[in-house]
mmCIF file of C-alpha atoms in Angstrom:
data_model
loop_
_atom_site.group_PDB
_atom_site.id
_atom_site.type_symbol
_atom_site.label_atom_id
_atom_site.label_comp_id
_atom_site.label_asym_id
_atom_site.label_seq_id
_atom_site.Cartn_x
_atom_site.Cartn_y
_atom_site.Cartn_z
ATOM 1 C CA UNK A 1 -13.755 10.347 36.853
ATOM 2 C CA UNK A 2 -17.297 9.270 35.925
ATOM 3 C CA UNK A 3 -17.826 6.784 33.118
ATOM 4 C CA UNK A 4 -19.378 9.472 30.918
ATOM 5 C CA UNK A 5 -16.428 11.790 31.590
ATOM 6 C CA UNK A 6 -14.031 8.986 30.627
ATOM 7 C CA UNK A 7 -15.899 8.529 27.345
ATOM 8 C CA UNK A 8 -15.733 12.262 26.586
ATOM 9 C CA UNK A 9 -12.003 12.309 27.340
ATOM 10 C CA UNK A 10 -11.371 9.270 25.149
ATOM 11 C CA UNK A 11 -13.254 10.757 22.173
ATOM 12 C CA UNK A 12 -11.479 14.105 22.558
ATOM 13 C CA UNK A 13 -8.036 12.530 22.985
ATOM 14 C CA UNK A 14 -8.474 10.476 19.806
ATOM 15 C CA UNK A 15 -9.584 13.565 17.895
ATOM 16 C CA UNK A 16 -6.699 15.604 19.299
ATOM 17 C CA UNK A 17 -4.194 13.038 17.995
ATOM 18 C CA UNK A 18 -5.544 13.698 14.489
ATOM 19 C CA UNK A 19 -5.394 17.445 15.058
ATOM 20 C CA UNK A 20 -1.774 17.018 16.190
ATOM 21 C CA UNK A 21 -1.157 15.076 12.959
ATOM 22 C CA UNK A 22 -2.570 18.084 11.128
ATOM 23 C CA UNK A 23 -0.092 20.384 12.906
ATOM 24 C CA UNK A 24 2.869 18.163 11.995
ATOM 25 C CA UNK A 25 1.658 17.692 8.426
ATOM 26 C CA UNK A 26 1.317 21.400 7.731
ATOM 27 C CA UNK A 27 4.604 22.244 9.425
ATOM 28 C CA UNK A 28 6.216 19.612 7.233
ATOM 29 C CA UNK A 29 4.505 20.979 4.110
ATOM 30 C CA UNK A 30 5.654 24.526 4.911
ATOM 31 C CA UNK A 31 9.238 23.265 5.096
ATOM 32 C CA UNK A 32 8.975 21.216 1.887
ATOM 33 C CA UNK A 33 7.229 23.606 -0.486
ATOM 34 C CA UNK A 34 9.110 26.098 -2.630
ATOM 35 C CA UNK A 35 6.030 28.280 -3.229
ATOM 36 C CA UNK A 36 6.041 31.330 -0.890
ATOM 37 C CA UNK A 37 2.248 31.591 -0.964
ATOM 38 C CA UNK A 38 1.902 27.954 -0.002
ATOM 39 C CA UNK A 39 4.413 28.366 2.838
ATOM 40 C CA UNK A 40 2.260 31.105 4.340
ATOM 41 C CA UNK A 41 -0.948 29.072 3.916
ATOM 42 C CA UNK A 42 0.548 25.934 5.456
ATOM 43 C CA UNK A 43 1.932 27.883 8.409
ATOM 44 C CA UNK A 44 -1.488 29.459 8.930
ATOM 45 C CA UNK A 45 -3.104 26.005 8.967
ATOM 46 C CA UNK A 46 -0.465 24.656 11.369
ATOM 47 C CA UNK A 47 -1.178 27.591 13.689
ATOM 48 C CA UNK A 48 -4.917 27.026 13.390
ATOM 49 C CA UNK A 49 -4.410 23.352 14.227
ATOM 50 C CA UNK A 50 -2.339 24.189 17.325
ATOM 51 C CA UNK A 51 -5.206 26.403 18.513
ATOM 52 C CA UNK A 52 -7.660 23.574 17.859
ATOM 53 C CA UNK A 53 -5.492 21.131 19.832
ATOM 54 C CA UNK A 54 -5.217 23.635 22.698
ATOM 55 C CA UNK A 55 -8.982 24.069 22.687
ATOM 56 C CA UNK A 56 -9.587 20.312 22.757
ATOM 57 C CA UNK A 57 -6.938 19.777 25.445
ATOM 58 C CA UNK A 58 -8.602 22.409 27.622
ATOM 59 C CA UNK A 59 -11.857 20.459 27.361
ATOM 60 C CA UNK A 60 -10.042 17.186 28.085
ATOM 61 C CA UNK A 61 -8.664 18.741 31.282
ATOM 62 C CA UNK A 62 -12.118 20.028 32.208
ATOM 63 C CA UNK A 63 -13.393 16.447 32.071
ATOM 64 C CA UNK A 64 -10.516 15.165 34.208
ATOM 65 C CA UNK A 65 -8.250 13.813 31.481
ATOM 66 C CA UNK A 66 -4.638 14.425 30.573
ATOM 67 C CA UNK A 67 -3.927 16.655 27.576
ATOM 68 C CA UNK A 68 -3.062 14.774 24.384
ATOM 69 C CA UNK A 69 0.256 15.758 22.824
ATOM 70 C CA UNK A 70 0.890 12.700 20.659
ATOM 71 C CA UNK A 71 -0.020 12.028 17.040
ATOM 72 C CA UNK A 72 -1.529 8.902 15.516
ATOM 73 C CA UNK A 73 0.682 5.972 14.566
ATOM 74 C CA UNK A 74 -0.785 6.129 11.060
ATOM 75 C CA UNK A 75 0.205 9.800 10.845
ATOM 76 C CA UNK A 76 3.777 9.031 11.884
ATOM 77 C CA UNK A 77 4.129 6.355 9.205
ATOM 78 C CA UNK A 78 2.482 8.582 6.611
ATOM 79 C CA UNK A 79 4.922 11.442 7.292
ATOM 80 C CA UNK A 80 7.859 9.030 6.920
ATOM 81 C CA UNK A 81 6.418 7.823 3.618
ATOM 82 C CA UNK A 82 5.982 11.421 2.463
ATOM 83 C CA UNK A 83 9.634 12.167 3.351
ATOM 84 C CA UNK A 84 10.744 9.257 1.196
ATOM 85 C CA UNK A 85 8.400 10.260 -1.615
ATOM 86 C CA UNK A 86 9.614 13.891 -1.469
ATOM 87 C CA UNK A 87 13.190 12.686 -1.786
ATOM 88 C CA UNK A 88 12.279 10.672 -4.867
ATOM 89 C CA UNK A 89 10.064 13.300 -6.533
ATOM 90 C CA UNK A 90 12.114 16.368 -5.668
ATOM 91 C CA UNK A 91 9.436 17.870 -3.399
ATOM 92 C CA UNK A 92 6.853 18.235 -6.153
ATOM 93 C CA UNK A 93 4.199 20.870 -5.315
ATOM 94 C CA UNK A 94 1.307 18.675 -6.437
ATOM 95 C CA UNK A 95 2.561 15.817 -4.289
ATOM 96 C CA UNK A 96 2.665 18.139 -1.261
ATOM 97 C CA UNK A 97 -0.859 19.395 -1.946
ATOM 98 C CA UNK A 98 -2.125 15.844 -2.469
ATOM 99 C CA UNK A 99 -0.613 14.692 0.809
ATOM 100 C CA UNK A 100 -2.302 17.608 2.594
ATOM 101 C CA UNK A 101 -5.628 16.747 0.971
ATOM 102 C CA UNK A 102 -5.219 13.154 2.112
ATOM 103 C CA UNK A 103 -4.519 14.365 5.645
ATOM 104 C CA UNK A 104 -7.601 16.600 5.619
ATOM 105 C CA UNK A 105 -9.721 13.641 4.498
ATOM 106 C CA UNK A 106 -8.492 11.728 7.533
ATOM 107 C CA UNK A 107 -9.194 14.734 9.737
ATOM 108 C CA UNK A 108 -12.756 14.848 8.383
ATOM 109 C CA UNK A 109 -13.227 11.197 9.274
ATOM 110 C CA UNK A 110 -11.914 11.868 12.788
ATOM 111 C CA UNK A 111 -14.294 14.822 13.197
ATOM 112 C CA UNK A 112 -17.195 12.727 11.886
ATOM 113 C CA UNK A 113 -16.350 9.913 14.311
ATOM 114 C CA UNK A 114 -16.226 12.350 17.227
ATOM 115 C CA UNK A 115 -19.534 13.936 16.210
ATOM 116 C CA UNK A 116 -21.151 10.506 15.845
ATOM 117 C CA UNK A 117 -20.174 9.656 19.409
ATOM 118 C CA UNK A 118 -23.028 9.882 21.874
ATOM 119 C CA UNK A 119 -20.487 10.840 24.555
ATOM 120 C CA UNK A 120 -20.038 14.491 23.566
ATOM 121 C CA UNK A 121 -22.306 17.051 25.232
ATOM 122 C CA UNK A 122 -23.907 19.732 23.025
ATOM 123 C CA UNK A 123 -21.279 22.399 23.772
ATOM 124 C CA UNK A 124 -18.452 20.081 22.742
ATOM 125 C CA UNK A 125 -20.304 19.031 19.608
ATOM 126 C CA UNK A 126 -20.410 22.695 18.601
ATOM 127 C CA UNK A 127 -16.645 23.062 19.125
ATOM 128 C CA UNK A 128 -15.953 19.908 17.100
ATOM 129 C CA UNK A 129 -18.361 20.981 14.336
ATOM 130 C CA UNK A 130 -16.722 24.421 14.094
ATOM 131 C CA UNK A 131 -13.280 22.804 13.772
ATOM 132 C CA UNK A 132 -14.622 20.369 11.187
ATOM 133 C CA UNK A 133 -15.942 23.258 9.085
ATOM 134 C CA UNK A 134 -12.534 24.948 9.209
ATOM 135 C CA UNK A 135 -10.960 21.685 8.007
ATOM 136 C CA UNK A 136 -13.481 21.560 5.144
ATOM 137 C CA UNK A 137 -12.510 25.107 4.166
ATOM 138 C CA UNK A 138 -8.852 24.040 4.129
ATOM 139 C CA UNK A 139 -9.814 21.112 1.869
ATOM 140 C CA UNK A 140 -11.577 23.461 -0.524
ATOM 141 C CA UNK A 141 -8.584 25.796 -0.632
ATOM 142 C CA UNK A 142 -6.185 22.889 -1.230
ATOM 143 C CA UNK A 143 -8.366 21.679 -4.115
ATOM 144 C CA UNK A 144 -8.240 25.172 -5.645
ATOM 145 C CA UNK A 145 -4.450 25.209 -5.257
ATOM 146 C CA UNK A 146 -4.256 21.827 -6.962
ATOM 147 C CA UNK A 147 -6.420 22.983 -9.868
ATOM 148 C CA UNK A 148 -4.455 26.189 -10.471
#
């Protein structure tokens, strides 16, 4: 694998870990919430995130890398903390929404970091930007849910 290909793979693998965190976070939220509308929304976002991870993993393979199936260490600790918090708060809807907003903020940072990398060719930048915009839309929807 060429040095530039290795850089592309590294950037995409790091981003995919955050996308995998997004999958786990929304699956977790769908299981924790009591609101049927929220369950549907969280499942939709988990499905969207799986598609994003598949798309990124396809590109990783194209550049000679191994698909990324893991999540970030930070994400693992955060989900454990949220489990504990849910036990203490009784799975409060606002707490679930806030944890999803926090996760989306981290996803935005991961997308920004990937886009700031000089390693990504134009076509990959477009894929990452499209996914970032979808994450922003999720953030907006979560904020509306929080305000209602």
